[in-house]
XYZ file of C-alpha atoms in Angstrom:
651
model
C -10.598 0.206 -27.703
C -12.975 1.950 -25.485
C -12.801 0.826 -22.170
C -14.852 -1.789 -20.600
C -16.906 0.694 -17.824
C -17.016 3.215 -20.612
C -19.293 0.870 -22.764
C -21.388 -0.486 -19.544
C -22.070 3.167 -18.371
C -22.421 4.842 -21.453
C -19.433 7.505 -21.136
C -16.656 7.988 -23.816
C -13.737 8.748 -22.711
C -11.741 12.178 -23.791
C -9.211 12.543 -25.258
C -8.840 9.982 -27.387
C -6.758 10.984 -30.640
C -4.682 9.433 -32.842
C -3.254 12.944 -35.068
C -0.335 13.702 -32.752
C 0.213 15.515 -29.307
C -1.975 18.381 -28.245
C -1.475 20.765 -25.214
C -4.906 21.007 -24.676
C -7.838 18.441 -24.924
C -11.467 18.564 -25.369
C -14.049 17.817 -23.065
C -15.384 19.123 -19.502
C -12.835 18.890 -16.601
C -14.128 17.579 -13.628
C -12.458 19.917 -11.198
C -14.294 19.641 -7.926
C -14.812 16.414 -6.095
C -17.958 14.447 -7.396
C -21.041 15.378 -5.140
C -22.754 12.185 -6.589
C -20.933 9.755 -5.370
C -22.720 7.040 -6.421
C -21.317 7.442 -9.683
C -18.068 5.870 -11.281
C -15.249 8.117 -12.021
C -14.542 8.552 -15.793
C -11.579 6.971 -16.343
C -8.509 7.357 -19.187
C -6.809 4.376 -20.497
C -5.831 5.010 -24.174
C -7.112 3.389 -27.397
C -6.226 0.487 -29.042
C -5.324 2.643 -32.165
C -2.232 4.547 -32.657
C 0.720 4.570 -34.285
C 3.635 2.354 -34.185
C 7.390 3.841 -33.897
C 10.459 2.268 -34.152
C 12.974 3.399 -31.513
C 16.054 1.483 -33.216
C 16.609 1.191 -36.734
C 20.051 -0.777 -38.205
C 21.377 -0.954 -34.824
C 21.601 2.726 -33.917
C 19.120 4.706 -31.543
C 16.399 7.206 -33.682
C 15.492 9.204 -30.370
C 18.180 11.280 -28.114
C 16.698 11.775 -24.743
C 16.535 15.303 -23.975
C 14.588 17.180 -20.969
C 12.225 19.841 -22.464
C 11.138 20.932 -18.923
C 13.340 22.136 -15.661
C 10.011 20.659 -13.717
C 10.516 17.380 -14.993
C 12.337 14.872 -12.594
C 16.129 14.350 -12.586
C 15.447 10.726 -12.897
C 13.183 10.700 -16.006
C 16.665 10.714 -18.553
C 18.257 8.987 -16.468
C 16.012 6.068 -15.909
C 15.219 5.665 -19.634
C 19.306 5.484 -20.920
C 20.048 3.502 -18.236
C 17.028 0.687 -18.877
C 17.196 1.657 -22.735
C 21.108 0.194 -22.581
C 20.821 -2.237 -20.393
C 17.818 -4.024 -22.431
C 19.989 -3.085 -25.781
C 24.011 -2.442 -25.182
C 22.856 0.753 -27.888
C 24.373 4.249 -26.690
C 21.179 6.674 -26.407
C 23.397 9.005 -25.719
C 24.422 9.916 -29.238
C 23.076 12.958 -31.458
C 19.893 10.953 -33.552
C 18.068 12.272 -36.334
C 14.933 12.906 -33.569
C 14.407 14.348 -30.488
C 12.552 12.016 -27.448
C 11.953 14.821 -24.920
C 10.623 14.777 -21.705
C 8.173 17.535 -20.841
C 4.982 19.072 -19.161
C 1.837 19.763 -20.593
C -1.650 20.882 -20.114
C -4.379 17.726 -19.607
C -8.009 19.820 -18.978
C -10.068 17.263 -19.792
C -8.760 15.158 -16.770
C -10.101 15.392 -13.549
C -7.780 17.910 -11.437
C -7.222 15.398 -8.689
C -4.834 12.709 -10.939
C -4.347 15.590 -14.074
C -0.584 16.341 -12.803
C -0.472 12.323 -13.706
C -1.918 11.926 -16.524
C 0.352 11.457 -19.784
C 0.590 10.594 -23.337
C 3.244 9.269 -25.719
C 2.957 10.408 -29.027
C 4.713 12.343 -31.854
C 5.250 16.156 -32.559
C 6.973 16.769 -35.917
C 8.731 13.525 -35.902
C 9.894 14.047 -32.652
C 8.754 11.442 -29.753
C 7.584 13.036 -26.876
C 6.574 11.878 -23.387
C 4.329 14.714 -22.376
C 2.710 14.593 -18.420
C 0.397 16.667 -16.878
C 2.973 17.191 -13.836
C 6.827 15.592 -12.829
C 4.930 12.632 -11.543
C 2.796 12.330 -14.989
C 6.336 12.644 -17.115
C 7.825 10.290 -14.939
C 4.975 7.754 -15.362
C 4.899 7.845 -19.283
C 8.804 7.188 -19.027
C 8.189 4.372 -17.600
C 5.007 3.286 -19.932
C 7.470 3.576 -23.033
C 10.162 1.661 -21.485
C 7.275 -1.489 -20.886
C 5.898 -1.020 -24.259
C 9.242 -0.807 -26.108
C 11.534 -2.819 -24.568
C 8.992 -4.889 -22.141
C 10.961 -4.501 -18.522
C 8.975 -5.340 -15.672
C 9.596 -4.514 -11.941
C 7.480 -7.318 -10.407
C 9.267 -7.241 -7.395
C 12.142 -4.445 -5.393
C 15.039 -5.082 -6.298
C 17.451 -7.018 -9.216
C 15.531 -10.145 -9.241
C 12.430 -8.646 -9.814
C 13.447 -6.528 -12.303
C 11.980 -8.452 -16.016
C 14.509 -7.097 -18.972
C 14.021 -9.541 -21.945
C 16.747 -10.459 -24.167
C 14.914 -9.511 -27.185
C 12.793 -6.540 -26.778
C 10.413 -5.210 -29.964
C 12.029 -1.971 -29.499
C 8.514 -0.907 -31.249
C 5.822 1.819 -29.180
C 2.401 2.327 -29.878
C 1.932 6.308 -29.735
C -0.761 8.469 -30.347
C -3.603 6.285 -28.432
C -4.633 8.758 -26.240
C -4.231 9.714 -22.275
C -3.264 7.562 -19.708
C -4.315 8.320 -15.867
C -5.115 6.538 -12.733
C -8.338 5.515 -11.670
C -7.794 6.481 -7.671
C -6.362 9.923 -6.938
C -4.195 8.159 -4.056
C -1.905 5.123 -4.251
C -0.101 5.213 -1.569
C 2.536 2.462 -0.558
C 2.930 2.561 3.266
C 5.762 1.375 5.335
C 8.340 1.521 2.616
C 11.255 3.067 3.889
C 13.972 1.391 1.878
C 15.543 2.909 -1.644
C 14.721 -0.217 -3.347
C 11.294 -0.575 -2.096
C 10.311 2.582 -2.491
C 11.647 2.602 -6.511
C 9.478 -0.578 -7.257
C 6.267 1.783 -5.829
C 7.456 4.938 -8.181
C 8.000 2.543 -10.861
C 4.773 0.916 -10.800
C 2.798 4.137 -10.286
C 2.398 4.118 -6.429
C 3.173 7.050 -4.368
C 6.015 7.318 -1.755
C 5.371 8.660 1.611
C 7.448 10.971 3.130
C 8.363 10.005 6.910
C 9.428 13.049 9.232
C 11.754 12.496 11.901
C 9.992 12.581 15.152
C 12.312 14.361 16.983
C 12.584 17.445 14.968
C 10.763 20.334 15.287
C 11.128 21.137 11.977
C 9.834 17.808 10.278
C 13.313 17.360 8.688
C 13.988 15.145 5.685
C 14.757 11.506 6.361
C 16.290 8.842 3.873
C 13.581 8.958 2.148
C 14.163 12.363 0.489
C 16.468 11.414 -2.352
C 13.745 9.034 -3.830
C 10.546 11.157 -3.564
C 12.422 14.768 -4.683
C 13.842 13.209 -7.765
C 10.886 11.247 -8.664
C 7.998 14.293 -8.657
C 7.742 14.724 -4.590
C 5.523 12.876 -1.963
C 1.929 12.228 -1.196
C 0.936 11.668 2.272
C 3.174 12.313 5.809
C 3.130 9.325 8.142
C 3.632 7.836 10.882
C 0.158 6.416 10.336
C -0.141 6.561 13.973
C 1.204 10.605 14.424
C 0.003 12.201 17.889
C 2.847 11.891 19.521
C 4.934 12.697 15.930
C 3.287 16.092 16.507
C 3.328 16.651 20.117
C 5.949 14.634 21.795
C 4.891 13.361 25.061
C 9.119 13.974 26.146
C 9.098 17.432 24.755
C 5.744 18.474 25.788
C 4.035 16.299 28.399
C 5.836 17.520 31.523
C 4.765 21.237 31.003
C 1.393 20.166 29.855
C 0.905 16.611 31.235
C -3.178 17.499 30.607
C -2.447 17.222 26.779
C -2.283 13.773 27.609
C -4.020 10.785 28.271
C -3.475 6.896 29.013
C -2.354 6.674 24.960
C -3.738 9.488 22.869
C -3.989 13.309 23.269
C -7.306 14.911 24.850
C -8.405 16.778 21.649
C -10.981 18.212 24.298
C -8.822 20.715 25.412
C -8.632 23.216 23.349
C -4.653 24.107 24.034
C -3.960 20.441 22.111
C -6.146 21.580 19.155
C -4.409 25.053 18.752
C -0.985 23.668 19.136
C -1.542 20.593 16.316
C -2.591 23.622 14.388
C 0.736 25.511 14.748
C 2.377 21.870 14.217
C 0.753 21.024 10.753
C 0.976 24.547 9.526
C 5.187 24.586 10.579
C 5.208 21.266 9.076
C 4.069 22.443 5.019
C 5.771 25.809 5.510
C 8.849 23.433 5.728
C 7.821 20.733 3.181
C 5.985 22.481 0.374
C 6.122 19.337 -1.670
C 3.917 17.345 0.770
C 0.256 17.089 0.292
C -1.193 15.757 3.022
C -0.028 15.895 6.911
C -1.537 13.293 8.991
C -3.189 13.987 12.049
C -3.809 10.566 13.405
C -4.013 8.742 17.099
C -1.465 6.636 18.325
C -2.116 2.857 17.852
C -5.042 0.977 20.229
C -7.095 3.180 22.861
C -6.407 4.850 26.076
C -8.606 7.777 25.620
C -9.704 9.993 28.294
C -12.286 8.664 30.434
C -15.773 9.393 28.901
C -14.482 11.172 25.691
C -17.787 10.120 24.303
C -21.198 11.659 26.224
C -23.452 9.638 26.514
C -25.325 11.741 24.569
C -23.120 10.886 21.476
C -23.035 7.678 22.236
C -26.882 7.192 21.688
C -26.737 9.245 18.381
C -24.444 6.622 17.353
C -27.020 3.944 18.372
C -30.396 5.368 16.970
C -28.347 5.385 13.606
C -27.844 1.991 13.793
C -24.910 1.851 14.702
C -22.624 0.455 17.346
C -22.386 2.115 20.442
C -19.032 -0.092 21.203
C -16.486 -1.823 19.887
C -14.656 -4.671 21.442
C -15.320 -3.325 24.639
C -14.578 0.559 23.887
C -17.381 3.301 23.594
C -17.675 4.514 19.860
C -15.759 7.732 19.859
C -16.591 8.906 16.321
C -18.829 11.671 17.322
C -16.167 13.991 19.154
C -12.751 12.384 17.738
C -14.423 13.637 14.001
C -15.822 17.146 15.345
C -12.195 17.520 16.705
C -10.328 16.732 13.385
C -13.116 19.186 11.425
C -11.972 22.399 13.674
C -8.714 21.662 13.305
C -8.830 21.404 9.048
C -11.131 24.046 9.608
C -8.273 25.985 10.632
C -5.228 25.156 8.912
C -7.811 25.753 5.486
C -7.252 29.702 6.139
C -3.273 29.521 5.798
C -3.195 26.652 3.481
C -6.340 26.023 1.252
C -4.452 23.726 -1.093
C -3.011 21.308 0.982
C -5.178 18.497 2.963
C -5.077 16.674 6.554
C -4.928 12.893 6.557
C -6.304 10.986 9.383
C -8.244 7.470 9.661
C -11.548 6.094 10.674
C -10.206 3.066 13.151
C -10.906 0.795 15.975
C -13.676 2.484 17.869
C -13.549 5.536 15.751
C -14.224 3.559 12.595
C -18.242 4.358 11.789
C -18.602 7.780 10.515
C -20.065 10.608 12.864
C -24.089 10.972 12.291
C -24.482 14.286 14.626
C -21.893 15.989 12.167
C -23.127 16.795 8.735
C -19.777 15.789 7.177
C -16.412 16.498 7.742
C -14.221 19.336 5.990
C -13.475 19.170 2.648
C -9.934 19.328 3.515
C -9.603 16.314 5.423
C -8.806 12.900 3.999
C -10.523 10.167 5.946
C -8.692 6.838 5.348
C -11.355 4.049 6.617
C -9.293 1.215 7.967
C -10.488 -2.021 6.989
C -10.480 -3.409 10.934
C -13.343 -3.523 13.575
C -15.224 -5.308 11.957
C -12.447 -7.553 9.589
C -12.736 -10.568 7.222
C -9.013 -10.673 5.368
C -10.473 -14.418 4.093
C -13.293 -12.749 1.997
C -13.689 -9.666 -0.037
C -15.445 -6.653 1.243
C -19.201 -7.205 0.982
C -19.377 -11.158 0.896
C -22.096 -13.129 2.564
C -19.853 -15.472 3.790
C -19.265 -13.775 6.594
C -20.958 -11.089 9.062
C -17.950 -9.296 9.076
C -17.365 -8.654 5.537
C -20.895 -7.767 5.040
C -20.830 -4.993 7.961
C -17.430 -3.452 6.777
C -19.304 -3.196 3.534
C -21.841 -0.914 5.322
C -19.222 1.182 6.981
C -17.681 2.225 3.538
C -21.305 3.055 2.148
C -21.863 4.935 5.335
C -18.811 7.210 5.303
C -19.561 7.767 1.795
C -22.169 9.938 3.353
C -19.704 11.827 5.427
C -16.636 12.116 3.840
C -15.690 13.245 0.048
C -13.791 10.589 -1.928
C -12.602 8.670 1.410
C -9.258 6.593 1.022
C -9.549 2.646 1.456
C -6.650 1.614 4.280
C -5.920 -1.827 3.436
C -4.174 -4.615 5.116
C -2.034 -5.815 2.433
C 0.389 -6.643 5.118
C -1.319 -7.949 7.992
C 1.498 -7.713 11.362
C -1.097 -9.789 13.802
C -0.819 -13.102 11.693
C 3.325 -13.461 11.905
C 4.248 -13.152 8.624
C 2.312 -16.469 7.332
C 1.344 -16.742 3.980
C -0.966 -14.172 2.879
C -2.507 -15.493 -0.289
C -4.937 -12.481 -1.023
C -4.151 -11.309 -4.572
C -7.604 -12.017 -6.066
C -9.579 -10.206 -3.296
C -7.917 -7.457 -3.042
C -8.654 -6.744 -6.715
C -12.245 -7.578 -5.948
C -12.169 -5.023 -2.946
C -10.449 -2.039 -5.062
C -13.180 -2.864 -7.695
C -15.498 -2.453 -4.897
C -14.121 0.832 -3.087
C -14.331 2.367 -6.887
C -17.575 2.160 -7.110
C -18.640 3.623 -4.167
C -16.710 6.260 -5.541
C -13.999 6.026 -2.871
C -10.668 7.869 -4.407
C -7.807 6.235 -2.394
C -5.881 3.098 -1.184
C -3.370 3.225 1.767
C -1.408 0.001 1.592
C -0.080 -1.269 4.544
C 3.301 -2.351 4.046
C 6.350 -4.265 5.258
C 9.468 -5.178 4.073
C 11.257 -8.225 3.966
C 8.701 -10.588 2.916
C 7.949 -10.264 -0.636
C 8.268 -14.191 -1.285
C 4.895 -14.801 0.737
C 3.250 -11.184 -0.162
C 4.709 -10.246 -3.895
C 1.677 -11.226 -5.662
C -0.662 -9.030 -3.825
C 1.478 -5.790 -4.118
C 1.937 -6.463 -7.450
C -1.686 -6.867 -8.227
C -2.780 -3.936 -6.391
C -0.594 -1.429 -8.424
C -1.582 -2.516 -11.307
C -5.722 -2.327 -10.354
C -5.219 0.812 -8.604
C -3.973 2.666 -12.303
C -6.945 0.510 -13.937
C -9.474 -0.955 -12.073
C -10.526 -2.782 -15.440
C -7.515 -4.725 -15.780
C -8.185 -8.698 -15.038
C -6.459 -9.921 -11.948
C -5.750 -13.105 -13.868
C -4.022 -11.084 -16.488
C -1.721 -9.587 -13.462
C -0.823 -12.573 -11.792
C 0.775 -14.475 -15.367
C 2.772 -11.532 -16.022
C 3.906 -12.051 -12.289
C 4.602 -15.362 -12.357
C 6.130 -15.863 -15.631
C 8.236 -13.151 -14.986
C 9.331 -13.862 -11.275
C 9.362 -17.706 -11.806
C 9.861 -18.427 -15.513
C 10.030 -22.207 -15.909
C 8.726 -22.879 -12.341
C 5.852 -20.683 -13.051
C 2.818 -23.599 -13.516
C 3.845 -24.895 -10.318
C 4.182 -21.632 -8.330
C 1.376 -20.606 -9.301
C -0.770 -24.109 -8.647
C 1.083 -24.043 -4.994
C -0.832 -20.386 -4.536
C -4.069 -20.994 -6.281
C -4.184 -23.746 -3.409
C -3.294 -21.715 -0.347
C -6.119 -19.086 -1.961
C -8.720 -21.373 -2.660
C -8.422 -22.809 0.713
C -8.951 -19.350 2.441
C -11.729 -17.882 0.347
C -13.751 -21.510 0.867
C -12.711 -20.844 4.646
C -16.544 -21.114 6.626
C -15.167 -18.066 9.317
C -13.581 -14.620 9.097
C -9.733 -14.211 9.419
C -9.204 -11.318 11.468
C -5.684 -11.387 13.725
C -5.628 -14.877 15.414
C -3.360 -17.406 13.044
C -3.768 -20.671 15.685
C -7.387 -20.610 15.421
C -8.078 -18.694 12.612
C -5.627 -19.848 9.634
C -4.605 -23.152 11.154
C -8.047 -24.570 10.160
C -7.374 -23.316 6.671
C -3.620 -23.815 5.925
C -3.896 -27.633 7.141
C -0.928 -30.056 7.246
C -1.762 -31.764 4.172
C -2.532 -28.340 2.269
C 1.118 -26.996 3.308
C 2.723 -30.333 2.563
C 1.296 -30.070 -1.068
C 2.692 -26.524 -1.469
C 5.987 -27.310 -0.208
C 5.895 -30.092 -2.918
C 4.866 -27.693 -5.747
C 7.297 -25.614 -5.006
C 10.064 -28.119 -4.751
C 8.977 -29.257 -8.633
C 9.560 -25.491 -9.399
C 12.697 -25.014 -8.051
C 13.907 -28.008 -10.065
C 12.051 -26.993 -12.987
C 13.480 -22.793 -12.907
C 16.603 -22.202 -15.524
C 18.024 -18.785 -13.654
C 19.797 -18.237 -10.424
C 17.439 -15.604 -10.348
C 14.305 -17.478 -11.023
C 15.505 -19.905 -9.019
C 16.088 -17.086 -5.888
C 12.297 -16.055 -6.625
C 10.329 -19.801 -5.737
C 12.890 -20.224 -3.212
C 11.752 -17.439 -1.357
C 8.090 -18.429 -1.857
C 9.134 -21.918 -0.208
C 10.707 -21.037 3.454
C 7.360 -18.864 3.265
C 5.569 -21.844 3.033
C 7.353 -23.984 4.987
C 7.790 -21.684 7.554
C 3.637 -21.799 7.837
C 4.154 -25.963 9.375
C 6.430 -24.704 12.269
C 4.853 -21.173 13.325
C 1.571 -23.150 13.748
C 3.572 -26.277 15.599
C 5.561 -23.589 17.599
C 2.233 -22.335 18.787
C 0.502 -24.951 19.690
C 3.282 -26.365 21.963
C 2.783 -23.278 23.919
C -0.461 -23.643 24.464
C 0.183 -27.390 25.217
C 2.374 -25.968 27.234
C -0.063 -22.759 29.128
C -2.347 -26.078 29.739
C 0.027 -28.222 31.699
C 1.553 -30.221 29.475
C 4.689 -30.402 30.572
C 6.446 -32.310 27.703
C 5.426 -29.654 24.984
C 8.609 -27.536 25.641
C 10.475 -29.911 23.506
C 8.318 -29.089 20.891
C 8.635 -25.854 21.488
C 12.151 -25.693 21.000
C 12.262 -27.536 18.236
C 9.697 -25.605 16.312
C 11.198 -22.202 17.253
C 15.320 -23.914 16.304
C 13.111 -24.998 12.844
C 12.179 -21.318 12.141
C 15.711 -20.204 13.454
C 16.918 -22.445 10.387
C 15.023 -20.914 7.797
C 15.367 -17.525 8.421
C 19.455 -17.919 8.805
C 19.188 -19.808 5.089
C 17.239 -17.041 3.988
C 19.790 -14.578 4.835
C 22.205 -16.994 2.930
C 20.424 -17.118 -0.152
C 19.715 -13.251 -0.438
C 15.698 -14.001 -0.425
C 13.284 -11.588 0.687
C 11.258 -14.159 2.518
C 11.469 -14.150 6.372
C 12.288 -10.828 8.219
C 15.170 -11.173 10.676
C 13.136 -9.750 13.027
C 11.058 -13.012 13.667
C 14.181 -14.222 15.959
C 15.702 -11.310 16.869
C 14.522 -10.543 20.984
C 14.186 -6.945 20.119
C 12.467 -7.404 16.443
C 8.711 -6.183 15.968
C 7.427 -9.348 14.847
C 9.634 -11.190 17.473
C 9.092 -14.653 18.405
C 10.420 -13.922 22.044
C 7.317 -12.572 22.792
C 5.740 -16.050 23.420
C 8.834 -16.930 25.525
C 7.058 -14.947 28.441
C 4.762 -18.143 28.914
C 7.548 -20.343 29.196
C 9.374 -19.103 32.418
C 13.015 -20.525 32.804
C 12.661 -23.776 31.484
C 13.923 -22.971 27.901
C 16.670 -20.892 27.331
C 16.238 -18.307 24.625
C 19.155 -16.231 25.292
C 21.782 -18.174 22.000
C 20.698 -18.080 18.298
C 18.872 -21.267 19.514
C 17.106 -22.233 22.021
C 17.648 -24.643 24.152
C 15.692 -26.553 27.627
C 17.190 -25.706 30.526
């Protein structure tokens, strides 16, 4: 089958064969980045034809994994035999009449920027072979052949998102071509976790590699284990790394004119040079990173006038804003900065790339400059304007519509800018996020403008209100054909089984309501989402997914709607909880009952979350010291309720 865009555009894919593997394939490789960027991306999703192969015959295993390849990843073997048994109970270990080996190959016909993951699965003199175009590639095809042949699934981190069924074809379709991702960068943000992180590699995201702050060096965290083993890292983040790379308490006190209010003063010319020594000691330490980001710490506090007023009208006679929410539009010096500095590092390390975003009131490209580097990697951060109701472009609302024009803009400025996505959005206090279908709209979108990467912001511990979404987004970023629709049964079947109908009514609701919302939601839940997740809306859900947990078969299943409910349930109290502080800010002096009562609700459902093992609500929603704390709103209640005990209680 050729695919879809193929047909509509009139471009055959290479590459397609169905006689075996070859090293090498036909066609033109599209080495440099796309100076037409109006253009789709040719993309490589197999055939339809091929050959099926039995992997078991009588019982006993016809393959024996073996690693043709020192470059291939530890965890390639391993993770086969170990799924291979699991699904089976049949050793793989054992001499077989064939070889399955694991190795690296050469994929010319695919652009250069995903070749190292491109792959194929196909047969060379009998012997099955899972060929990539890099560790990553080999990786990736490992884990193609373990969904084809045995059908596993990792829908979700963890054991109960893990999909093994009991009776697996044990039959691959080989042959049918190469397989590579549509977007150069997939990168899952925020994932710090070992289980986290694995459901990203195994659904064909990229880790990120988190340096410890305090080290000069950029030393390996946690994280290393996962990312070495599994064909090294992407992107370095903090997403927010000025003061990563130039600690304020190991430089400011020498140099306190590095600094301003929040951010460093890239005017000066002694911040420039030393970020320069920074990134350049950073990848002479970590060879196996590609990108080092050089990006501003989180809200404003720039220097005073860091924008002329010269720039500033540039940035108007383009049409474009010379403010934002208050702030002058620092595009114009914040991008010239970033461009010297890439500039730069380019001479000692021409291969690898600087990462930084386009946010807040630095989010319109720069019209003075000509474009920026092709070394840097500008991440446009879907904020300032934002419509998380909506997909990028609609007419429903302003906002959506003049994001859309940002993205066209920096296409202008920028080669193959990355997409940085809210998929996690802190501001609205872990309510229910119900955004699988847009986001697949909005990666559709971001393809076509030829934009070549997706930044997903992340966060753990919430996968019962967010799980479709992630899910969703993997699977579009590899192929931005595939049909949402098509992504979300897998999903639900798999995490829900019998309870699936209803789970899946109880979120076609919640989205339905918020796409037909008449307003953008940005970052205020109470006035914002309140509107849209009514009382009688959340009452039906809760109901749905009561039927569902009555109607699931498996403890695990059974774990999975569970964790979908306190998400949903959890949306009646936040928004009571909030308005009895308001109630409260307003004079009402018999709201702090409420207030209590709301906040002892939430109390309840995170502590039988924790008792349940469901990845629902973080801990951190009642803890005083947790990022998306509760406490915060305490501050408007003074010393009338005590919030000092696991509940709280009026004084």
């Amino acid at each position: 089958m050729v695919n879809r865009r193929d047909v509509l555009l009139g471009v055959i894919s290479a590459g397609v064969v169905a006689s075996g593997c070859s090293n090498r394939r036909s066609g033109t490789p599209d080495d440099e980045t796309r100076s037409d960027q109006s253009k789709p991306r040719e993309t490589y999703h197999g055939a339809s034809t091929g050959e099926s192969v039995d992997l078991v015959v009588g019982g006993e295993a016809q393959f024996e994994p073996t690693v043709a390849d020192e470059a291939v990843p530890s965890a390639t073997r391993n993770e086969f035999i170990h799924y291979a048994e699991v699904s089976t109970d049949i050793d793989f270990t054992q001499e077989a009449a064939y070889s399955l080996r694991f190795e690296i190959g050469s994929f010319e016909s695919v652009r250069k920027a995903v070749r190292e993951e491109a792959f194929e699965l196909c047969l060379s003199n009998q012997d099955l072979v899972v060929r990539g175009g890099g560790p990553r590639g080999v990786l990736y095809g490992t884990y193609e052949l373990l969904e084809r042949a045995f059908g596993i699934r990792w829908l979700a981190p963890g054991p109960d998102g893990t999909v093994i069924p009991d009776e697996p074809s044990l039959t691959v379709l080989v042959n049918d071509g190469i397989h590579a991702p549509d977007f150069a960068a997939r990168v899952a943000g925020a994932f710090h976790s070992e289980e986290y992180l694995l459901w990203a590699i195994r659904n064909r995201l990229q880790p990120t590699y988190w340096p410890a702050v305090s080290d000069a060096a950029f030393t390996h965290t946690s994280t290393e284990p996962v990312g070495e083993t599994r064909g090294g890292y992407v992107a370095s983040t903090n997403i927010h790394s000025f003061y990563d790379l130039l600690p304020p308490s190991k430089y400011r006190e020498k140099h306190p004119e590095w600094y301003s209010e929040n951010q460093l003063d890239l005017r000066n010319a002694a911040v420039r040079d030393a970020l320069v020594e920074r990134c350049r000691r950073f990848f002479n330490t970590n060879p196996n990173v590609d990108h080092v980001a050089v990006t501003p710490e989180d809200g404003y506090g720039w220097p005073p006038r860091f924008a002329s007023d010269s720039q500033i009208r540039a940035q108007r006679d383009a049409g474009q804003p010379a403010r934002l929410k208050h702030h002058r539009n620092i595009s114009e010096p914040f991008f010239r900065a970033i461009s010297a500095i890439a500039n730069r590092l380019k001479k000692t390390h021409p291969d690898k790339r600087l990462y930084t975003s386009a946010y807040l009131n630095y989010v319109w490209p720069p019209v003075t400059l000509q474009g920026v580097p092709d070394n840097v990697t500008v991440a446009v951060a879907h904020y300032n304007p934002a419509d998380y109701a909506h997909p990028i472009g609609s007419t429903a609302t302003e906002a959506s519509e003049r994001f859309e024009t940002v993205l066209q803009r920096w296409t202008e400025r920028a080669e193959a800018p990355w997409l940085y996505a809210y998929t996690v959005k802190y501001a609205l206090d872990c309510l229910p996020f119900p955004i699988a279908n847009r986001l697949a709209t909005d990666i559709e979108t971001i393809f076509q403008l030829g934009y070549d990467g997706f930044y997903s912001q992340g966060g753990e511990g919430r996968w019962g209100q967010y799980g479709p979404h992630f899910y969703v987004m993997a699977r579009k970023l590899w192929n931005v054909d595939i049909s949402a629709d098509e992504v979300l049964d897998q999903y639900f079947d798999g995490m829900f089984g019998r309870g699936s109908p209803p789970v899946r009514s109880a979120y076609d609701r919640l989205w339905n309501a918020l796409q037909n919302a008449d307003h953008a939601v940005d970052r205020h839940p109470l006035t914002e989402l309140r509107p849209v997740f009514t009382d009688g809306l959340i009452e039906s859900v809760v109901s749905s997914l009561d039927t569902a947990v009555s109607a699931t078969t498996t403890p695990r299943t059974r774990r999975n709607v569970r964790a979908m409910r306190l998400g949903a349930a959890y949306t009646k109290h936040y928004f009571a909880f909030r308005q009895a502080i308001v109630d409260h800010e307003e004079g009402d002096r018999t709201s702090l009952r409420r207030v209590v009562d709301a906040y002892n609700d939430i109390a309840e459902l995170v502590d039988l979350g924790e008792e349940w093992d469901l990845d629902a609500l973080p801990r951190s929603l009642v803890d005083p010291d947790g990022y998306f704390s509760l406490h915060g709103y305490a501050a408007h209640l003074g010393e009338e309720v005590d919030t000092t005990g696991p509940r709280w209680t009026v004084s």
